[in-house]
Short mmCIF file of C-alpha atoms and ligand atoms in Angstrom, two decimals:
data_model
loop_
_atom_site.label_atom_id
_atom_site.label_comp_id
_atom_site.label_asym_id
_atom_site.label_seq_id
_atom_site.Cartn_x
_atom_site.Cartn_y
_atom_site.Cartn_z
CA UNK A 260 -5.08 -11.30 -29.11
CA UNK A 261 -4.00 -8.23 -31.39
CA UNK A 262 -6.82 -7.32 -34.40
CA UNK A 263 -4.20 -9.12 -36.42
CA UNK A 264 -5.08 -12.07 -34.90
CA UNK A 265 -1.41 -12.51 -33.25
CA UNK A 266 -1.46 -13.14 -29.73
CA UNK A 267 -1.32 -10.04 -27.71
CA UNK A 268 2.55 -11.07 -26.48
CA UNK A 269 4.08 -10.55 -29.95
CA UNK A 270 3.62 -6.73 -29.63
CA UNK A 271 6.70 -4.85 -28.60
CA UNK A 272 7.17 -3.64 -25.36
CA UNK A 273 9.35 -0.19 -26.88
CA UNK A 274 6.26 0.31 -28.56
CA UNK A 275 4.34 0.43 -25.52
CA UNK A 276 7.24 2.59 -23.98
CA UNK A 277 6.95 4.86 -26.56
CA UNK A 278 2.73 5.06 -26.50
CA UNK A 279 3.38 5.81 -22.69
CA UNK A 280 5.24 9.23 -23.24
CA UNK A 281 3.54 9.96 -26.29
CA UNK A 282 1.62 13.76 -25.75
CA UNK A 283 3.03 13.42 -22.27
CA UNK A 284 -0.42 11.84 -20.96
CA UNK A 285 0.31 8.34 -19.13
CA UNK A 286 -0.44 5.30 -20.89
CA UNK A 287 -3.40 4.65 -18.92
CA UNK A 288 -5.04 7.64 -20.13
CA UNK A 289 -5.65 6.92 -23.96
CA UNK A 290 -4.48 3.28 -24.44
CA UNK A 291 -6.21 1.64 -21.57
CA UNK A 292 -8.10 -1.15 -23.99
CA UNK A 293 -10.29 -2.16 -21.28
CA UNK A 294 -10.35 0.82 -18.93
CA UNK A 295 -11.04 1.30 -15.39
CA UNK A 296 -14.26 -0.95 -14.34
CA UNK A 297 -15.48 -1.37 -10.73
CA UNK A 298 -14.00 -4.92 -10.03
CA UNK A 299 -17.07 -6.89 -9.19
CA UNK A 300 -18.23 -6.29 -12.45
CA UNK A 301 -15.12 -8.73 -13.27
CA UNK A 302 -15.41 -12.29 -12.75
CA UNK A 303 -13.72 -13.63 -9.86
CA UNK A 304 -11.26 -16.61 -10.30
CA UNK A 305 -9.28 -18.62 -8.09
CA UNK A 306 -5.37 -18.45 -7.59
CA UNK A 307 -5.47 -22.59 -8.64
CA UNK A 308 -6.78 -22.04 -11.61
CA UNK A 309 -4.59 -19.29 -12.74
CA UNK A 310 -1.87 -21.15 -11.37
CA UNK A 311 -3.45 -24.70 -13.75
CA UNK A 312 -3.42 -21.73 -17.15
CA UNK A 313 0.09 -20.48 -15.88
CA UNK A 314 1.04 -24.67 -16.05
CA UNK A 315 -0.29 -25.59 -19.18
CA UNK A 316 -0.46 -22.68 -22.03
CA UNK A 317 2.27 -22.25 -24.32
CA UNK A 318 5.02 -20.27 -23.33
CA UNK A 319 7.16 -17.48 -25.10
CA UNK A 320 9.48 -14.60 -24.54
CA UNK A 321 6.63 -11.72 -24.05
CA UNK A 322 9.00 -9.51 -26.50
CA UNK A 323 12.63 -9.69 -28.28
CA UNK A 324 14.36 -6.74 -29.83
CA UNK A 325 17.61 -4.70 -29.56
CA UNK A 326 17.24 -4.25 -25.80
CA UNK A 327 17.16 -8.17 -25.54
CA UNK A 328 14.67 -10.53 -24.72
CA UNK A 329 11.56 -10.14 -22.26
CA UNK A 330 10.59 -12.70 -20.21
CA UNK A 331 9.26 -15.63 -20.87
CA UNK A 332 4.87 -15.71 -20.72
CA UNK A 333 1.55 -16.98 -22.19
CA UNK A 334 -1.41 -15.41 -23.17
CA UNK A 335 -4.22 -15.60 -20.08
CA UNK A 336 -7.96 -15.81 -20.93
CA UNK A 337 -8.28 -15.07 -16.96
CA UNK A 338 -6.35 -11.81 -17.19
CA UNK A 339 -7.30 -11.05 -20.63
CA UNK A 340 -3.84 -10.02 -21.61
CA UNK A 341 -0.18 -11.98 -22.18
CA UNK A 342 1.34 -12.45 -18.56
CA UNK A 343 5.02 -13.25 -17.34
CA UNK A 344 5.35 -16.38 -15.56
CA UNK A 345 7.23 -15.10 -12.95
CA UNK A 346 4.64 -12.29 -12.18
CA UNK A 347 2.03 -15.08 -11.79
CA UNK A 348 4.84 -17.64 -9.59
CA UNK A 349 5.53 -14.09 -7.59
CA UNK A 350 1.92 -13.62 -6.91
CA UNK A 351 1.39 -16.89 -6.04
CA UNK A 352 4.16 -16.54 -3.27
CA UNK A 353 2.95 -13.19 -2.25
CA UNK A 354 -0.49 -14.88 -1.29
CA UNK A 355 0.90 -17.90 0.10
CA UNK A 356 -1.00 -17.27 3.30
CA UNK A 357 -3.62 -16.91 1.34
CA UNK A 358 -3.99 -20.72 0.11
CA UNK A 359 -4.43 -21.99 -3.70
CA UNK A 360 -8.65 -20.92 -3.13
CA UNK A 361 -7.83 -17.69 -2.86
CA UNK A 362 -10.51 -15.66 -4.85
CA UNK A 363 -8.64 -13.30 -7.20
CA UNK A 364 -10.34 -10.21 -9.75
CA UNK A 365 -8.63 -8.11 -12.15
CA UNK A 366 -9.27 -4.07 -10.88
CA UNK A 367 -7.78 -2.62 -14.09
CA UNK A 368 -5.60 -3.65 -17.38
CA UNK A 369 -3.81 -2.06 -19.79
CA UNK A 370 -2.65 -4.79 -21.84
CA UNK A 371 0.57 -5.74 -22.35
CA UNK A 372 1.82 -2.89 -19.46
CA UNK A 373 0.45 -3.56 -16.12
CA UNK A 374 -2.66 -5.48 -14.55
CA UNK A 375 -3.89 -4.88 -10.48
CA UNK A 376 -5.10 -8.07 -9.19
CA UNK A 377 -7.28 -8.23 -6.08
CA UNK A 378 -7.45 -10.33 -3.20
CA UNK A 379 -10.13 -9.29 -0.14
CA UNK A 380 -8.11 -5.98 0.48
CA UNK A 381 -4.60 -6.68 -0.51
CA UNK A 382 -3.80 -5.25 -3.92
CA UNK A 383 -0.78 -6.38 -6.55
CA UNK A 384 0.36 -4.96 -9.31
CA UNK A 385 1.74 -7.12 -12.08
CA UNK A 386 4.24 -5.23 -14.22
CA UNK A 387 3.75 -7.45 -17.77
CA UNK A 388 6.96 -5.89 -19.36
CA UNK A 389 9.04 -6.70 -16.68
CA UNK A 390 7.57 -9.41 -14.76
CA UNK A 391 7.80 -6.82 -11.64
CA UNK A 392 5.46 -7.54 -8.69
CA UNK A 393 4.30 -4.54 -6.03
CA UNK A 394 1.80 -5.21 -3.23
CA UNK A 395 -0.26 -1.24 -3.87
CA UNK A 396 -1.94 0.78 -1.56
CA UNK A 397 -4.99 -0.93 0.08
CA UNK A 398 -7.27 2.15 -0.92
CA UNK A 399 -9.64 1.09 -4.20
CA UNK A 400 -8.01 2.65 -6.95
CA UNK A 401 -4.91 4.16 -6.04
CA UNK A 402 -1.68 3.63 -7.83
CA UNK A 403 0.75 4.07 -5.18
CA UNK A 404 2.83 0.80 -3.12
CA UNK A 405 2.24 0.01 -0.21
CA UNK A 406 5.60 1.13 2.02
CA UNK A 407 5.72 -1.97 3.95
CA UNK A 408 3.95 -5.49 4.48
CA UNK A 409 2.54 -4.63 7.72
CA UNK A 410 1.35 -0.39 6.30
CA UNK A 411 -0.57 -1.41 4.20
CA UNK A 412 -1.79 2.31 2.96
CA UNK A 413 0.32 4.58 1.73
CA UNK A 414 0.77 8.37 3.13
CA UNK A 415 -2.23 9.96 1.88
CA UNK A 416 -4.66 7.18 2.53
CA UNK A 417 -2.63 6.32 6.02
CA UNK A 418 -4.20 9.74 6.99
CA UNK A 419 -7.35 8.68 6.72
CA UNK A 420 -7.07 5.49 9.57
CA UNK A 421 -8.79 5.26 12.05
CA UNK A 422 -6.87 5.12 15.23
CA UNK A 423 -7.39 1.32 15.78
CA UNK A 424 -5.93 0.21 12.53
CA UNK A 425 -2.65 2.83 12.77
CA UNK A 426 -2.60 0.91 16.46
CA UNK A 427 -2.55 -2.57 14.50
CA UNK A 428 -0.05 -1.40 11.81
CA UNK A 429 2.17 0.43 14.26
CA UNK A 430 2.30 -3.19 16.61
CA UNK A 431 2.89 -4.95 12.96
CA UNK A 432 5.57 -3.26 11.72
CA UNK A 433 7.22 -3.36 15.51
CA UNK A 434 7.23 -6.84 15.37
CA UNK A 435 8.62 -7.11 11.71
CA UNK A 436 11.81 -4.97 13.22
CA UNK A 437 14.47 -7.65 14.19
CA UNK A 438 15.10 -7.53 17.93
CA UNK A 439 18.51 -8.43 17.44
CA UNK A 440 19.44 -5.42 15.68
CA UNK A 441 21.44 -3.39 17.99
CA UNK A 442 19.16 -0.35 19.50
CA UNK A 443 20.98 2.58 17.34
CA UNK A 444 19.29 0.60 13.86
CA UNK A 445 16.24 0.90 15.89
CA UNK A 446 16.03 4.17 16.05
CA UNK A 447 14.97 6.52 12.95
CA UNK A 448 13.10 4.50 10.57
CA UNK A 449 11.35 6.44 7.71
CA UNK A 450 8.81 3.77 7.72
CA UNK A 451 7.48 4.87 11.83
CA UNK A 452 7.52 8.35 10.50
CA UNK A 453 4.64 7.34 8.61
CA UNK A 454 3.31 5.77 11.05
CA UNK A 455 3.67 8.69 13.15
CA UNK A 456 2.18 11.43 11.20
CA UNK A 457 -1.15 9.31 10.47
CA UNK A 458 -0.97 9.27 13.88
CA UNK A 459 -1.08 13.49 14.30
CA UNK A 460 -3.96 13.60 11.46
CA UNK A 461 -5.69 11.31 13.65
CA UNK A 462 -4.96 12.72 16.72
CA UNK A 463 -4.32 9.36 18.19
CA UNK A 464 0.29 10.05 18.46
CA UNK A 465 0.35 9.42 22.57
CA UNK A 466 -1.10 6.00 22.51
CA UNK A 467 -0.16 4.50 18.50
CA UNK A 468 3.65 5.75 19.26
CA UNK A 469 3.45 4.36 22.72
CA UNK A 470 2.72 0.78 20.92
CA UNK A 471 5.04 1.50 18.12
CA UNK A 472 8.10 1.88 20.37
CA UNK A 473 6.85 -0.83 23.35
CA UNK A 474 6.96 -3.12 20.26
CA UNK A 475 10.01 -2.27 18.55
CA UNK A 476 11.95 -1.93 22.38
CA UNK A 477 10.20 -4.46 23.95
CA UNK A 478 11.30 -4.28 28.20
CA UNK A 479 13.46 -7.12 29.63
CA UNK A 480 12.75 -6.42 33.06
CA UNK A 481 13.86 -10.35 33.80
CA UNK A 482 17.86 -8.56 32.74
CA UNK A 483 17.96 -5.05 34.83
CA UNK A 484 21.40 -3.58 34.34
CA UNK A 485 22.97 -0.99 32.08
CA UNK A 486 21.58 -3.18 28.84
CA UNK A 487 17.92 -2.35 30.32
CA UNK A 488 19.19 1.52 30.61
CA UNK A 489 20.34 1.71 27.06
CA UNK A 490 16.93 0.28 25.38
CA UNK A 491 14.52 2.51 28.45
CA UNK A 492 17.16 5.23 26.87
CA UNK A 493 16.86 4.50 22.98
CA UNK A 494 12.68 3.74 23.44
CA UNK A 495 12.22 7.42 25.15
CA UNK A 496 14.29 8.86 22.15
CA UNK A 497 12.70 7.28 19.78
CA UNK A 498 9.07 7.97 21.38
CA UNK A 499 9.96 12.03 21.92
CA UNK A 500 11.46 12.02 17.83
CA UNK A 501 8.26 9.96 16.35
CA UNK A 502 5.88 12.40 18.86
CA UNK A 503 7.65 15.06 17.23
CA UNK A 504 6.85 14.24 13.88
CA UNK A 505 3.35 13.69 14.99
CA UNK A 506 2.66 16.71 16.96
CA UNK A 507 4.84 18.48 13.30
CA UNK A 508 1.61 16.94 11.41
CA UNK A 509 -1.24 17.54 13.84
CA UNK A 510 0.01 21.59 13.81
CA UNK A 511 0.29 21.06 10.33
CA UNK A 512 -3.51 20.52 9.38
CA UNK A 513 -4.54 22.41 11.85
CA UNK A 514 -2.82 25.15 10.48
CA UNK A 515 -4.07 24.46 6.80
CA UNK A 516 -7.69 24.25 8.11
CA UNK A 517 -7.74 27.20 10.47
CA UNK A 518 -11.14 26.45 11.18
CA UNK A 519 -13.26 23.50 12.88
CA UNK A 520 -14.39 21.11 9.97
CA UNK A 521 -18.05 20.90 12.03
CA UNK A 522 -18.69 24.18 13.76
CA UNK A 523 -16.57 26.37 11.59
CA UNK A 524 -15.20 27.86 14.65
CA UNK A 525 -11.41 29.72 14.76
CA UNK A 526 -9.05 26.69 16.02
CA UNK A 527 -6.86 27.19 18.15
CA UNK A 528 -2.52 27.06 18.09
CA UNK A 529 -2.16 24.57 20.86
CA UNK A 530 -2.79 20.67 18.94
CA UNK A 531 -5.50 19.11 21.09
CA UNK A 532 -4.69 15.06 22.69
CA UNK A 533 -7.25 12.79 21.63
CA UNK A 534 -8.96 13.67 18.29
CA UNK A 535 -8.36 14.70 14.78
CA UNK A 536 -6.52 17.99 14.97
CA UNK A 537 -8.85 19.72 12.41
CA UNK A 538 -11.73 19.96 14.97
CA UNK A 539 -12.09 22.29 18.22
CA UNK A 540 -13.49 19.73 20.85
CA UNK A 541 -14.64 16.18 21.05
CA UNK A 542 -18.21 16.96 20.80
CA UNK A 543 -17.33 18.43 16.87
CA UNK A 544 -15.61 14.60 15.98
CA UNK A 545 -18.54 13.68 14.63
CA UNK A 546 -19.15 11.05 12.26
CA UNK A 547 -16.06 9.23 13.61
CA UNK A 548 -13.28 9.63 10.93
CA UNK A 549 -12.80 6.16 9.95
CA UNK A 550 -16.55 6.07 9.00
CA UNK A 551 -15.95 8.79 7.18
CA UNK A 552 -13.25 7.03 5.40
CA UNK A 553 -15.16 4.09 4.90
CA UNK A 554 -18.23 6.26 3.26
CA UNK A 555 -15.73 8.12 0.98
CA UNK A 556 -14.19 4.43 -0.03
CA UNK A 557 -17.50 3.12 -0.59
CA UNK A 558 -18.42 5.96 -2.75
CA UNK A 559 -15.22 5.82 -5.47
CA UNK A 560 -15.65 2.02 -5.33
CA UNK A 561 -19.41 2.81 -6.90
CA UNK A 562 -17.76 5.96 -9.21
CA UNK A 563 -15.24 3.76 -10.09
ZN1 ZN B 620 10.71 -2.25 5.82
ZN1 ZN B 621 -3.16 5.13 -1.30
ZN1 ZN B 622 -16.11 22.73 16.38
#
């Protein structure tokens, strides 16, 4: 509800276009009503009842001026703010998997604009204006989407994988491609780039590319003949572009750090096989990187 005592729906969206711009700071900055709080402060509530609200409170076009009219939402005591139906219906779908018990919590609001609703990991963010839906980043907190079902992070937190999860995302995506594309739509995806750079910063590109490409060109040997040529063929071009890319990366912080993160020692040109390019032997890798990650999550969840 508004102070006026008008549900919070009635408000125009070009206002809140115009509050987003306004001194150049993002909306989130000054007219974030209820601000950033660390969701389990937040209630949980489950996807059936948001689905019963979504069912049963009245409905109305969420706005209606020159541009035309918004679409059609209610005012949710769950979500504290008015909601399309569609975003709701589209999160619903997104977490079919999921089942009606999934346990949902709000991360952050700005009413009227956008609300990030959590499930376990998996992140969504419901744009109100627009009844848009994006499955985010899985990192706590940050804003960007995630590329693609199965990479779930997006560049900057892909970097910070561990080796078996960039193994599980790279045989994920694979199996999303469709095998009976022919091999040359195979070949180049932006989307095993990323894949393939985590990869280099985690100094893991022989055996998550080896996966990625085994997956993606999986080996008929029950068919030998020139079809079996082609896809050996396409799989070692693909393999020697994406371990490009990788090795590109690995260079890349090594460069940038010049030193070993642990022992502070000069690193060295040639990118070592086996661990995180920004350290000078195996015995530096220490604490593992994805506990590192994991302490550094842990830490903005509690800032947060
Ligand atoms: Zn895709
Ligand atoms: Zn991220
Ligand atoms: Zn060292």
């Amino acid at each position: 509800m508004t102070k006026d005592g008008r549900p919070a729906w009635h408000a125009n969206p070009s206002e809140w276009h115009a509050r987003q711009t306004y001194g150049g700071r993002p909306a989130s900055d000054e007219f974030c009503v209820t601000g950033f709080l660390p969701s389990p402060t937040r209630p949980a509530f489950g996807l059936r009842e948001l689905l019963m609200e979504c069912a049963t409170a009245p409905t109305a076009p969420l706005w209606n001026n020159s541009l035309g009219t918004g679409p059609v939402g209610y005012d949710s005591a769950f979500l504290g703010t008015a909601v399309p139906v569609r975003c709701v219906l589209h999160l619903a779908g997104a977490l079919a998997t999921a089942g009606r018990d999934a346990q949902l919590r709000l991360e952050t609001l700005d009413p009227g604009r956008r609300a990030v609703i959590v499930h376990e990991r998996r992140r969504f963010s419901l744009a109100l204006v627009c009844a848009g839906l994006d499955e985010l980043c899985r990192h706590p907190g940050c804003d960007f989407p995630a590329p693609h079902p199965q990479i779930v992070f997006c560049d900057e937190h892909l970097a910070d994988c561990s080796t078996a999860t960039l193994t599980k995302m790279a045989r994920g995506w694979g199996l999303s491609q469709n095998p009976d594309d022919s091999l040359g739509r195979r070949e180049g995806s932006p989307e095993a780039e990323l894949i393939a750079r985590a990869a280099g910063a985690a100094g893991a590109c022989d055996s998550v590319i080896a996966v990625l490409v085994d997956t993606v060109f999986p080996q008929h040997t029950s068919q030998p003949g020139n079809e079996d040529w082609a896809l050996c063929r396409a799989r070692e071009r693909e393999r020697h572009r994406l371990t490009r890319i990788g090795q590109a990366e690995a260079q890349r912080i090594r460069r940038a750090a010049g030193q070993c993160a642990t022992c502070g020692s000069a690193l060295s040109v040639q990118v070592p096989a086996g661990f995180p390019p920004q350290f000078c032997s195996v015995s530096c890798v220490s604490p593992p990187r994805h506990a590192q990650s994991q302490v550094r999550e842990t830490k903005q969840t509690v800032r947060a």
